[in-house]
Amino acid sequence: MPAELLLPSPSVPGSRAAYWSRLLPPLAVLACVTRFPSFTRPLWNPDEGYLAVQARLLAHGGQLYETVVDRKPPFVPWLYEAAFAVTGSGTLAGVRVLAVLAQLLTAALLASLARRRWGDTPGRTAGVLYLLVSVGLNPEDAQAATFEVFLLPCTAAAMWCADRRRWGAAGTAVACAFLTKQTGGAVLLPVLWLYVAAGAGRAGVPRLVAGAVLPVLCAALVTDPVGFVFWTVTGSGAYATPTGSELHVLARGLVNTGIVSVACAGLIAPVVRARRAPTADLWLWLLASAGAVLLGLHFFGHYYLQLLPPAALLATGALRTLPYDRTVTALLTSACACVLFLTWGVLAPRPDLDHARRVAQAVTSRTAPGDPVLIWGMHPETYWLADRAPASRYLTAGLLTNYSGGRDGGRVGERYAMRGAWTVFRREAVSAALVVDDSRGKPYAPERVRGLRRLLSAGYEEVGTVDGAVLYARRR
């Protein structure tokens, strides 16, 4: 990166075009470097596999919240479907490029926010700091092209528009954040703070409300209104409770908090100092994002990504009041942490992916291309790797047992399933030409799930095992 980008701005700042023409290319290079490990693996986590299967089904006529279901809003499945229309559904390369662009857009919006408030140099610092810390998690959380990566530019855009009193656009950005992932709606709190602080009165209320509500209503109408509300809001009560898994959840929270603290080591001291700066909206943004991380008490690593944009801005705001060498120290510390996490991303083994590949190969060898199959497990990517359609709309055992909440077994079983799921599952699952029990001793294994035992005993026989997974073919 050119050293002059991090030097103090001259007393007479250059034109806006000159500023961005100098800043955007190195930001783009840095975005590509920080996302490079994502291109080294076909898949990073089951969320990518889930989205890939959803997008493939949608492309073949599936209907979201009816024949294709998940507890998430529709934007990212649609994004995957659009990428597959360009690159084909056998690769995530197109989605990975979109993730790079999303990170670049987030950095540019943060740079613009910082520049408007504090000047040229803080603008450059904010963009660079964000990209350096954006990889500071377990690689399967930081490098995967999933919900949070596409959520962040929406939240940054909401703050950018609110900062400029463009209330209709700010509301639309909040809606886009919610339609990417429900917790994205948390950015509405700092947007409302900026609205009140701006003294806009009642004039901007209709635009803000219309911008926030209309896109969500349109998404509900385009999909299925009842299904949209159920799958994104009302149907996840059991998923959101930690009862019976408190220690399991606490351990995950502590580990992921520690990991992200290492990544943000260069930001923590400046952020603490930011209490002295007029940054109430940024603190509210950070606290609202922290609330989003806490919601449901799951503490998955990728949830923490939502904290990074406001943290980068708060650190930038504090650094401008400190000696310039503190900015250099923060940047160098963040760069060293970034190198550490990128190395982890390139070298880390992926045993789950290797397992899914072996099972997918067995599924492919035992079925014809048009045969539906049922994978009873937590690896929906197996469907995508095998290029076989799922027999049921429920792509994981989690939706049928609540195990997908990352719990350790305290509230896992048929009675914790999504409401009405087993009625639908029994009707659909009997079409499977092959059933793969990939539970491998987990709390949702067939011996603990009566509905699955009945399915297997009624029409299937064991035909082999692959890497601990048991294969059942339809009995002739």
CSV table of C-alpha atoms in Angstrom, one decimal:
chain,number,residue,atom,x,y,z
A,1,MET,CA,0.0,0.0,0.0
A,2,PRO,CA,1.4,3.4,-0.9
A,3,ALA,CA,2.8,5.1,2.2
A,4,GLU,CA,1.3,8.5,1.3
A,5,LEU,CA,-2.2,7.1,1.8
A,6,LEU,CA,-1.6,7.0,5.6
A,7,LEU,CA,0.2,10.4,5.9
A,8,PRO,CA,-1.5,13.4,7.3
A,9,SER,CA,-3.7,15.3,4.8
A,10,PRO,CA,-2.4,18.6,3.4
A,11,SER,CA,-4.0,21.7,4.8
A,12,VAL,CA,-5.8,22.2,1.5
A,13,PRO,CA,-7.6,18.9,0.7
A,14,GLY,CA,-7.8,17.8,-2.9
A,15,SER,CA,-11.0,17.3,-4.9
A,16,ARG,CA,-13.4,14.5,-4.1
A,17,ALA,CA,-12.6,12.8,-7.3
A,18,ALA,CA,-8.9,12.9,-6.7
A,19,TYR,CA,-9.3,11.6,-3.2
A,20,TRP,CA,-11.3,8.6,-4.2
A,21,SER,CA,-9.2,7.9,-7.3
A,22,ARG,CA,-6.2,7.5,-4.9
A,23,LEU,CA,-8.0,5.6,-2.2
A,24,LEU,CA,-10.2,3.1,-4.0
A,25,PRO,CA,-7.5,1.2,-5.9
A,26,PRO,CA,-5.5,0.3,-2.8
A,27,LEU,CA,-8.7,-0.5,-0.8
A,28,ALA,CA,-9.7,-2.8,-3.7
A,29,VAL,CA,-6.3,-4.5,-3.6
A,30,LEU,CA,-6.5,-4.9,0.2
A,31,ALA,CA,-10.0,-6.3,-0.1
A,32,CYS,CA,-8.8,-8.9,-2.6
A,33,VAL,CA,-5.8,-9.8,-0.4
A,34,THR,CA,-8.0,-10.2,2.8
A,35,ARG,CA,-10.5,-12.4,0.9
A,36,PHE,CA,-7.9,-14.5,-1.0
A,37,PRO,CA,-8.2,-17.5,1.3
A,38,SER,CA,-11.9,-17.7,0.4
A,39,PHE,CA,-11.0,-18.8,-3.1
A,40,THR,CA,-8.8,-21.7,-1.9
A,41,ARG,CA,-11.7,-23.9,-0.8
A,42,PRO,CA,-14.9,-24.9,-2.6
A,43,LEU,CA,-16.8,-24.4,0.7
A,44,TRP,CA,-16.1,-23.0,4.1
A,45,ASN,CA,-19.0,-23.9,6.2
A,46,PRO,CA,-22.5,-25.6,6.1
A,47,ASP,CA,-24.1,-22.2,5.7
A,48,GLU,CA,-22.5,-21.8,2.3
A,49,GLY,CA,-23.7,-25.4,1.5
A,50,TYR,CA,-27.2,-24.6,2.6
A,51,LEU,CA,-27.4,-21.4,0.5
A,52,ALA,CA,-25.9,-23.2,-2.5
A,53,VAL,CA,-28.6,-26.0,-2.3
A,54,GLN,CA,-31.3,-23.4,-1.8
A,55,ALA,CA,-30.2,-21.4,-4.8
A,56,ARG,CA,-30.0,-24.5,-7.0
A,57,LEU,CA,-33.6,-25.5,-6.0
A,58,LEU,CA,-34.8,-21.9,-6.6
A,59,ALA,CA,-33.3,-22.0,-10.0
A,60,HIS,CA,-35.3,-25.1,-10.8
A,61,GLY,CA,-38.6,-23.7,-9.8
A,62,GLY,CA,-38.5,-24.0,-6.0
A,63,GLN,CA,-40.5,-21.5,-3.9
A,64,LEU,CA,-38.8,-19.9,-0.9
A,65,TYR,CA,-40.6,-20.7,2.5
A,66,GLU,CA,-42.6,-23.3,0.7
A,67,THR,CA,-40.5,-25.9,-1.1
A,68,VAL,CA,-37.2,-24.4,0.1
A,69,VAL,CA,-37.0,-23.3,3.7
A,70,ASP,CA,-34.6,-21.7,6.2
A,71,ARG,CA,-34.8,-19.4,9.2
A,72,LYS,CA,-33.4,-16.5,7.2
A,73,PRO,CA,-34.7,-13.7,5.0
A,74,PRO,CA,-34.5,-14.1,1.2
A,75,PHE,CA,-31.8,-11.7,0.0
A,76,VAL,CA,-28.8,-14.0,0.2
A,77,PRO,CA,-30.5,-17.0,-1.3
A,78,TRP,CA,-31.5,-14.8,-4.2
A,79,LEU,CA,-28.0,-13.4,-4.4
A,80,TYR,CA,-26.6,-17.0,-4.7
A,81,GLU,CA,-29.2,-17.8,-7.3
A,82,ALA,CA,-28.2,-14.7,-9.4
A,83,ALA,CA,-24.5,-15.7,-9.1
A,84,PHE,CA,-25.3,-19.2,-10.2
A,85,ALA,CA,-27.1,-17.9,-13.2
A,86,VAL,CA,-23.8,-16.4,-14.4
A,87,THR,CA,-21.2,-18.9,-13.2
A,88,GLY,CA,-23.3,-22.1,-13.0
A,89,SER,CA,-24.3,-23.8,-9.8
A,90,GLY,CA,-21.2,-26.0,-9.5
A,91,THR,CA,-18.9,-23.3,-8.2
A,92,LEU,CA,-19.1,-20.5,-5.6
A,93,ALA,CA,-16.6,-18.4,-7.4
A,94,GLY,CA,-19.2,-15.8,-8.4
A,95,VAL,CA,-20.4,-15.5,-4.9
A,96,ARG,CA,-16.9,-15.1,-3.6
A,97,VAL,CA,-16.3,-12.2,-6.0
A,98,LEU,CA,-19.5,-10.6,-4.7
A,99,ALA,CA,-18.2,-11.0,-1.2
A,100,VAL,CA,-15.0,-9.1,-2.1
A,101,LEU,CA,-17.1,-6.3,-3.6
A,102,ALA,CA,-19.3,-6.3,-0.4
A,103,GLN,CA,-16.2,-5.9,1.8
A,104,LEU,CA,-14.8,-3.2,-0.5
A,105,LEU,CA,-18.2,-1.3,-0.5
A,106,THR,CA,-18.3,-1.5,3.3
A,107,ALA,CA,-14.7,-0.1,3.6
A,108,ALA,CA,-15.5,2.7,1.2
A,109,LEU,CA,-18.7,3.7,3.0
A,110,LEU,CA,-16.8,3.8,6.3
A,111,ALA,CA,-14.0,5.8,4.8
A,112,SER,CA,-16.6,8.3,3.5
A,113,LEU,CA,-18.3,8.5,6.9
A,114,ALA,CA,-14.9,9.2,8.6
A,115,ARG,CA,-13.8,11.7,6.0
A,116,ARG,CA,-17.0,13.7,6.3
A,117,ARG,CA,-16.6,13.9,10.0
A,118,TRP,CA,-12.9,14.2,10.5
A,119,GLY,CA,-11.1,14.8,7.3
A,120,ASP,CA,-9.1,13.0,4.6
A,121,THR,CA,-6.6,11.0,6.7
A,122,PRO,CA,-9.2,9.6,9.1
A,123,GLY,CA,-11.2,8.5,6.0
A,124,ARG,CA,-8.2,6.5,4.7
A,125,THR,CA,-7.5,5.1,8.2
A,126,ALA,CA,-11.1,3.9,8.7
A,127,GLY,CA,-11.2,2.1,5.3
A,128,VAL,CA,-7.9,0.3,5.9
A,129,LEU,CA,-8.5,-0.5,9.5
A,130,TYR,CA,-11.9,-2.2,8.7
A,131,LEU,CA,-10.4,-4.4,6.0
A,132,LEU,CA,-7.5,-5.4,8.2
A,133,VAL,CA,-9.8,-6.6,11.0
A,134,SER,CA,-12.5,-8.0,8.8
A,135,VAL,CA,-10.7,-11.4,8.7
A,136,GLY,CA,-10.2,-11.7,12.4
A,137,LEU,CA,-12.2,-14.8,13.1
A,138,ASN,CA,-12.0,-18.5,12.5
A,139,PRO,CA,-11.6,-18.7,8.7
A,140,GLU,CA,-14.8,-20.7,8.3
A,141,ASP,CA,-16.6,-17.6,9.8
A,142,ALA,CA,-14.5,-14.8,8.2
A,143,GLN,CA,-14.0,-16.2,4.7
A,144,ALA,CA,-17.4,-17.8,4.1
A,145,ALA,CA,-19.6,-15.8,1.7
A,146,THR,CA,-22.6,-15.9,4.0
A,147,PHE,CA,-25.1,-13.6,5.6
A,148,GLU,CA,-23.0,-11.2,7.7
A,149,VAL,CA,-20.6,-10.4,4.8
A,150,PHE,CA,-23.5,-9.1,2.7
A,151,LEU,CA,-25.2,-7.6,5.7
A,152,LEU,CA,-22.3,-5.2,6.5
A,153,PRO,CA,-22.5,-2.9,3.4
A,154,CYS,CA,-26.3,-2.5,4.1
A,155,THR,CA,-25.7,-1.4,7.7
A,156,ALA,CA,-22.9,0.9,6.6
A,157,ALA,CA,-25.1,2.4,3.9
A,158,ALA,CA,-27.9,3.0,6.4
A,159,MET,CA,-25.5,5.1,8.6
A,160,TRP,CA,-24.0,6.8,5.5
A,161,CYS,CA,-27.4,7.9,4.3
A,162,ALA,CA,-28.6,8.9,7.8
A,163,ASP,CA,-25.5,11.0,8.3
A,164,ARG,CA,-26.5,12.9,5.2
A,165,ARG,CA,-30.1,13.1,6.2
A,166,ARG,CA,-31.3,11.0,3.3
A,167,TRP,CA,-34.0,9.4,5.4
A,168,GLY,CA,-35.8,7.5,2.6
A,169,ALA,CA,-32.5,5.9,1.5
A,170,ALA,CA,-31.5,5.2,5.1
A,171,GLY,CA,-34.8,3.4,5.7
A,172,THR,CA,-34.3,1.3,2.5
A,173,ALA,CA,-30.8,0.4,3.6
A,174,VAL,CA,-32.1,-0.7,7.0
A,175,ALA,CA,-34.7,-2.9,5.2
A,176,CYS,CA,-32.0,-4.4,3.0
A,177,ALA,CA,-30.0,-5.2,6.2
A,178,PHE,CA,-33.0,-6.9,7.7
A,179,LEU,CA,-33.7,-8.8,4.5
A,180,THR,CA,-30.1,-10.1,4.5
A,181,LYS,CA,-30.4,-11.2,8.1
A,182,GLN,CA,-32.9,-10.3,10.8
A,183,THR,CA,-30.3,-8.9,13.2
A,184,GLY,CA,-29.3,-6.4,10.5
A,185,GLY,CA,-32.4,-4.4,11.6
A,186,ALA,CA,-30.4,-3.4,14.7
A,187,VAL,CA,-28.9,-0.5,12.7
A,188,LEU,CA,-32.3,1.2,12.9
A,189,LEU,CA,-31.4,2.3,16.4
A,190,PRO,CA,-28.4,4.5,15.5
A,191,VAL,CA,-30.3,5.7,12.4
A,192,LEU,CA,-33.1,6.9,14.6
A,193,TRP,CA,-30.6,8.6,16.9
A,194,LEU,CA,-29.2,10.5,14.0
A,195,TYR,CA,-32.7,11.4,12.9
A,196,VAL,CA,-33.5,12.9,16.3
A,197,ALA,CA,-30.1,14.6,16.6
A,198,ALA,CA,-30.6,16.2,13.2
A,199,GLY,CA,-33.8,17.8,14.4
A,200,ALA,CA,-35.7,16.6,11.3
A,201,GLY,CA,-39.0,16.7,13.1
A,202,ARG,CA,-41.9,15.0,11.4
A,203,ALA,CA,-40.9,15.9,7.9
A,204,GLY,CA,-38.7,12.9,7.3
A,205,VAL,CA,-40.8,10.3,9.1
A,206,PRO,CA,-42.9,9.2,6.1
A,207,ARG,CA,-39.7,8.7,4.0
A,208,LEU,CA,-37.9,6.8,6.7
A,209,VAL,CA,-40.9,4.5,7.4
A,210,ALA,CA,-41.7,3.9,3.8
A,211,GLY,CA,-38.0,3.1,3.0
A,212,ALA,CA,-37.9,0.7,5.9
A,213,VAL,CA,-41.2,-1.0,5.4
A,214,LEU,CA,-42.0,-1.2,1.7
A,215,PRO,CA,-39.0,-3.5,0.7
A,216,VAL,CA,-39.9,-5.9,3.5
A,217,LEU,CA,-43.5,-6.0,2.4
A,218,CYS,CA,-42.5,-6.6,-1.2
A,219,ALA,CA,-40.2,-9.4,-0.2
A,220,ALA,CA,-43.0,-11.0,1.8
A,221,LEU,CA,-45.4,-10.7,-1.1
A,222,VAL,CA,-42.9,-12.1,-3.7
A,223,THR,CA,-42.3,-15.1,-1.5
A,224,ASP,CA,-45.2,-16.2,0.8
A,225,PRO,CA,-46.4,-13.7,3.4
A,226,VAL,CA,-47.4,-16.3,6.0
A,227,GLY,CA,-44.2,-18.4,5.4
A,228,PHE,CA,-42.1,-15.3,5.4
A,229,VAL,CA,-43.3,-14.2,8.8
A,230,PHE,CA,-43.1,-17.7,10.3
A,231,TRP,CA,-39.6,-18.5,9.0
A,232,THR,CA,-38.0,-15.1,9.7
A,233,VAL,CA,-39.8,-14.1,12.9
A,234,THR,CA,-42.2,-16.3,14.8
A,235,GLY,CA,-41.0,-19.8,14.2
A,236,SER,CA,-37.7,-19.9,16.0
A,237,GLY,CA,-38.6,-19.9,19.7
A,238,ALA,CA,-36.9,-23.2,20.5
A,239,TYR,CA,-33.8,-22.1,18.5
A,240,ALA,CA,-33.4,-19.0,20.5
A,241,THR,CA,-33.3,-20.5,24.0
A,242,PRO,CA,-30.1,-21.8,25.6
A,243,THR,CA,-31.8,-23.9,28.2
A,244,GLY,CA,-29.9,-27.1,28.8
A,245,SER,CA,-26.8,-25.9,27.0
A,246,GLU,CA,-25.6,-23.0,29.1
A,247,LEU,CA,-22.0,-24.1,29.5
A,248,HIS,CA,-21.7,-25.1,25.9
A,249,VAL,CA,-22.9,-21.7,24.8
A,250,LEU,CA,-20.8,-19.8,27.3
A,251,ALA,CA,-17.6,-21.6,26.1
A,252,ARG,CA,-18.3,-20.7,22.5
A,253,GLY,CA,-19.0,-17.1,23.4
A,254,LEU,CA,-15.7,-16.8,25.4
A,255,VAL,CA,-13.6,-18.5,22.6
A,256,ASN,CA,-15.0,-16.3,19.8
A,257,THR,CA,-14.8,-13.2,21.9
A,258,GLY,CA,-11.1,-14.0,22.5
A,259,ILE,CA,-10.5,-14.6,18.8
A,260,VAL,CA,-12.0,-11.3,17.7
A,261,SER,CA,-10.2,-9.5,20.5
A,262,VAL,CA,-6.9,-10.7,19.0
A,263,ALA,CA,-7.9,-9.3,15.6
A,264,CYS,CA,-8.9,-6.0,17.1
A,265,ALA,CA,-5.9,-5.6,19.4
A,266,GLY,CA,-4.9,-2.5,17.6
A,267,LEU,CA,-8.4,-1.0,18.0
A,268,ILE,CA,-9.2,-1.7,21.6
A,269,ALA,CA,-7.2,1.1,23.3
A,270,PRO,CA,-8.4,3.8,20.8
A,271,VAL,CA,-12.0,2.6,21.1
A,272,VAL,CA,-11.8,3.0,24.9
A,273,ARG,CA,-10.5,6.5,24.4
A,274,ALA,CA,-13.4,7.2,22.0
A,275,ARG,CA,-15.6,7.9,25.0
A,276,ARG,CA,-14.2,11.4,25.0
A,277,ALA,CA,-15.2,12.1,21.4
A,278,PRO,CA,-18.7,13.1,20.1
A,279,THR,CA,-19.5,9.7,18.7
A,280,ALA,CA,-22.8,8.8,20.5
A,281,ASP,CA,-24.3,7.4,17.3
A,282,LEU,CA,-21.3,5.2,16.7
A,283,TRP,CA,-21.4,3.9,20.2
A,284,LEU,CA,-25.1,3.2,19.8
A,285,TRP,CA,-24.3,1.4,16.5
A,286,LEU,CA,-21.7,-0.7,18.3
A,287,LEU,CA,-24.0,-1.5,21.2
A,288,ALA,CA,-26.9,-2.4,18.9
A,289,SER,CA,-24.5,-4.7,17.0
A,290,ALA,CA,-23.5,-6.3,20.3
A,291,GLY,CA,-27.1,-6.8,21.0
A,292,ALA,CA,-27.4,-8.6,17.7
A,293,VAL,CA,-24.5,-10.8,18.6
A,294,LEU,CA,-26.2,-11.7,21.9
A,295,LEU,CA,-29.6,-12.3,20.5
A,296,GLY,CA,-30.5,-15.9,20.9
A,297,LEU,CA,-27.3,-16.6,22.8
A,298,HIS,CA,-25.5,-18.6,20.1
A,299,PHE,CA,-22.3,-16.7,19.8
A,300,PHE,CA,-21.3,-18.2,16.5
A,301,GLY,CA,-18.1,-16.6,15.2
A,302,HIS,CA,-19.6,-15.0,12.1
A,303,TYR,CA,-22.1,-13.1,14.3
A,304,TYR,CA,-19.2,-10.9,15.5
A,305,LEU,CA,-18.5,-9.5,12.1
A,306,GLN,CA,-21.4,-7.1,12.7
A,307,LEU,CA,-19.3,-5.4,15.4
A,308,LEU,CA,-16.4,-4.5,13.2
A,309,PRO,CA,-17.6,-1.5,11.2
A,310,PRO,CA,-18.6,0.7,14.2
A,311,ALA,CA,-15.4,-0.5,16.0
A,312,ALA,CA,-13.3,0.6,13.1
A,313,LEU,CA,-15.0,4.0,13.1
A,314,LEU,CA,-14.7,4.5,16.8
A,315,ALA,CA,-11.0,3.7,16.7
A,316,THR,CA,-10.5,6.1,13.8
A,317,GLY,CA,-12.3,8.9,15.7
A,318,ALA,CA,-10.1,8.4,18.7
A,319,LEU,CA,-6.9,8.1,16.8
A,320,ARG,CA,-7.3,11.6,15.2
A,321,THR,CA,-6.9,13.1,18.7
A,322,LEU,CA,-3.8,11.2,19.5
A,323,PRO,CA,-0.2,11.6,18.2
A,324,TYR,CA,0.2,10.3,14.7
A,325,ASP,CA,2.5,7.5,15.8
A,326,ARG,CA,-0.5,5.9,17.6
A,327,THR,CA,-2.3,5.6,14.3
A,328,VAL,CA,0.7,3.9,12.7
A,329,THR,CA,0.9,1.5,15.7
A,330,ALA,CA,-2.8,0.7,15.4
A,331,LEU,CA,-2.4,0.0,11.7
A,332,LEU,CA,0.7,-2.1,12.1
A,333,THR,CA,-0.9,-4.1,14.9
A,334,SER,CA,-4.0,-4.7,12.8
A,335,ALA,CA,-1.8,-5.6,9.8
A,336,CYS,CA,0.1,-8.2,11.8
A,337,ALA,CA,-3.1,-9.7,13.2
A,338,CYS,CA,-4.5,-9.8,9.6
A,339,VAL,CA,-1.4,-11.7,8.4
A,340,LEU,CA,-1.9,-14.2,11.2
A,341,PHE,CA,-5.5,-14.8,10.3
A,342,LEU,CA,-4.8,-15.0,6.6
A,343,THR,CA,-2.1,-17.6,7.3
A,344,TRP,CA,-4.6,-19.6,9.4
A,345,GLY,CA,-7.1,-19.4,6.5
A,346,VAL,CA,-4.7,-20.8,4.0
A,347,LEU,CA,-3.2,-23.5,6.1
A,348,ALA,CA,-6.2,-24.7,8.3
A,349,PRO,CA,-7.4,-28.2,7.5
A,350,ARG,CA,-11.0,-28.8,6.7
A,351,PRO,CA,-12.0,-32.3,8.0
A,352,ASP,CA,-15.7,-31.5,7.7
A,353,LEU,CA,-15.3,-30.7,4.0
A,354,ASP,CA,-13.3,-33.8,3.4
A,355,HIS,CA,-16.0,-35.9,5.1
A,356,ALA,CA,-18.8,-34.3,3.1
A,357,ARG,CA,-16.9,-35.0,-0.1
A,358,ARG,CA,-16.5,-38.7,0.7
A,359,VAL,CA,-20.2,-39.0,1.6
A,360,ALA,CA,-21.1,-37.1,-1.6
A,361,GLN,CA,-19.0,-39.5,-3.7
A,362,ALA,CA,-20.9,-42.4,-2.2
A,363,VAL,CA,-24.2,-40.8,-2.8
A,364,THR,CA,-23.3,-40.1,-6.4
A,365,SER,CA,-22.2,-43.7,-7.0
A,366,ARG,CA,-25.4,-45.2,-5.6
A,367,THR,CA,-28.0,-42.9,-7.2
A,368,ALA,CA,-29.0,-41.7,-10.6
A,369,PRO,CA,-29.0,-37.9,-11.3
A,370,GLY,CA,-32.7,-37.6,-11.0
A,371,ASP,CA,-33.0,-39.5,-7.7
A,372,PRO,CA,-33.9,-37.5,-4.6
A,373,VAL,CA,-31.8,-38.3,-1.5
A,374,LEU,CA,-32.1,-37.6,2.2
A,375,ILE,CA,-29.0,-36.6,4.2
A,376,TRP,CA,-29.9,-36.8,7.9
A,377,GLY,CA,-27.2,-34.6,9.4
A,378,MET,CA,-25.8,-31.1,9.6
A,379,HIS,CA,-24.0,-30.9,6.3
A,380,PRO,CA,-26.4,-29.7,3.6
A,381,GLU,CA,-23.3,-29.1,1.3
A,382,THR,CA,-23.4,-32.9,0.7
A,383,TYR,CA,-26.4,-32.4,-1.6
A,384,TRP,CA,-24.5,-29.7,-3.5
A,385,LEU,CA,-21.3,-31.7,-3.8
A,386,ALA,CA,-23.2,-34.8,-4.9
A,387,ASP,CA,-25.4,-32.8,-7.3
A,388,ARG,CA,-28.5,-34.5,-6.0
A,389,ALA,CA,-31.8,-33.0,-5.1
A,390,PRO,CA,-33.0,-33.3,-1.4
A,391,ALA,CA,-36.0,-35.4,-0.8
A,392,SER,CA,-37.4,-32.9,1.7
A,393,ARG,CA,-37.5,-29.2,2.1
A,394,TYR,CA,-35.7,-29.6,5.4
A,395,LEU,CA,-32.0,-29.6,4.5
A,396,THR,CA,-30.7,-30.4,7.9
A,397,ALA,CA,-31.7,-32.5,10.9
A,398,GLY,CA,-31.6,-29.3,12.9
A,399,LEU,CA,-34.9,-27.9,11.6
A,400,LEU,CA,-36.5,-31.2,12.7
A,401,THR,CA,-34.7,-31.5,16.1
A,402,ASN,CA,-33.5,-28.0,17.0
A,403,TYR,CA,-29.9,-29.2,16.9
A,404,SER,CA,-29.0,-26.5,14.4
A,405,GLY,CA,-28.9,-24.0,17.2
A,406,GLY,CA,-25.5,-25.3,18.1
A,407,ARG,CA,-26.7,-26.8,21.3
A,408,ASP,CA,-25.2,-29.8,23.1
A,409,GLY,CA,-28.3,-31.9,23.4
A,410,GLY,CA,-30.3,-30.3,26.2
A,411,ARG,CA,-33.2,-29.3,24.0
A,412,VAL,CA,-32.8,-31.6,21.0
A,413,GLY,CA,-35.5,-33.9,19.7
A,414,GLU,CA,-38.7,-34.1,17.7
A,415,ARG,CA,-40.8,-31.9,20.1
A,416,TYR,CA,-38.4,-29.0,19.6
A,417,ALA,CA,-38.7,-29.1,15.8
A,418,MET,CA,-40.2,-26.2,13.8
A,419,ARG,CA,-43.9,-26.3,14.1
A,420,GLY,CA,-45.6,-28.7,11.7
A,421,ALA,CA,-42.2,-29.9,10.3
A,422,TRP,CA,-42.6,-33.6,11.0
A,423,THR,CA,-46.0,-33.8,9.3
A,424,VAL,CA,-44.4,-32.4,6.1
A,425,PHE,CA,-41.2,-34.4,6.5
A,426,ARG,CA,-43.0,-37.7,6.7
A,427,ARG,CA,-44.9,-37.0,3.5
A,428,GLU,CA,-41.7,-35.9,1.6
A,429,ALA,CA,-39.0,-38.2,2.9
A,430,VAL,CA,-40.5,-41.4,1.6
A,431,SER,CA,-39.5,-40.3,-1.9
A,432,ALA,CA,-35.8,-40.7,-1.1
A,433,ALA,CA,-34.0,-43.3,-3.2
A,434,LEU,CA,-31.1,-43.2,-0.6
A,435,VAL,CA,-31.1,-42.1,3.0
A,436,VAL,CA,-27.7,-41.2,4.6
A,437,ASP,CA,-27.6,-41.2,8.4
A,438,ASP,CA,-24.8,-38.8,9.0
A,439,SER,CA,-25.5,-38.2,12.7
A,440,ARG,CA,-22.4,-40.1,13.9
A,441,GLY,CA,-23.5,-40.3,17.5
A,442,LYS,CA,-24.9,-36.8,17.8
A,443,PRO,CA,-28.1,-36.2,19.9
A,444,TYR,CA,-30.2,-36.4,16.8
A,445,ALA,CA,-29.1,-40.0,15.9
A,446,PRO,CA,-31.9,-42.3,14.8
A,447,GLU,CA,-32.0,-44.2,18.1
A,448,ARG,CA,-33.1,-40.9,19.7
A,449,VAL,CA,-35.5,-39.8,16.9
A,450,ARG,CA,-38.5,-42.1,16.7
A,451,GLY,CA,-39.8,-40.5,13.4
A,452,LEU,CA,-36.6,-41.3,11.6
A,453,ARG,CA,-36.5,-44.8,13.0
A,454,ARG,CA,-40.0,-45.5,11.6
A,455,LEU,CA,-39.0,-44.1,8.2
A,456,LEU,CA,-36.0,-46.4,8.0
A,457,SER,CA,-37.7,-49.5,9.3
A,458,ALA,CA,-40.7,-49.1,7.0
A,459,GLY,CA,-38.9,-49.0,3.7
A,460,TYR,CA,-35.1,-49.0,3.8
A,461,GLU,CA,-32.2,-51.4,4.4
A,462,GLU,CA,-28.6,-50.7,5.3
A,463,VAL,CA,-26.3,-51.0,2.3
A,464,GLY,CA,-23.0,-49.6,3.6
A,465,THR,CA,-21.0,-47.1,5.6
A,466,VAL,CA,-18.8,-44.2,4.5
A,467,ASP,CA,-16.6,-42.4,7.0
A,468,GLY,CA,-19.0,-43.1,9.9
A,469,ALA,CA,-22.1,-42.3,7.8
A,470,VAL,CA,-24.6,-45.1,7.3
A,471,LEU,CA,-26.3,-45.5,3.9
A,472,TYR,CA,-29.8,-46.9,3.5
A,473,ALA,CA,-31.3,-47.9,0.1
A,474,ARG,CA,-35.0,-48.3,-0.5
A,475,ARG,CA,-36.0,-51.9,0.1
A,476,ARG,CA,-37.1,-53.7,-3.0
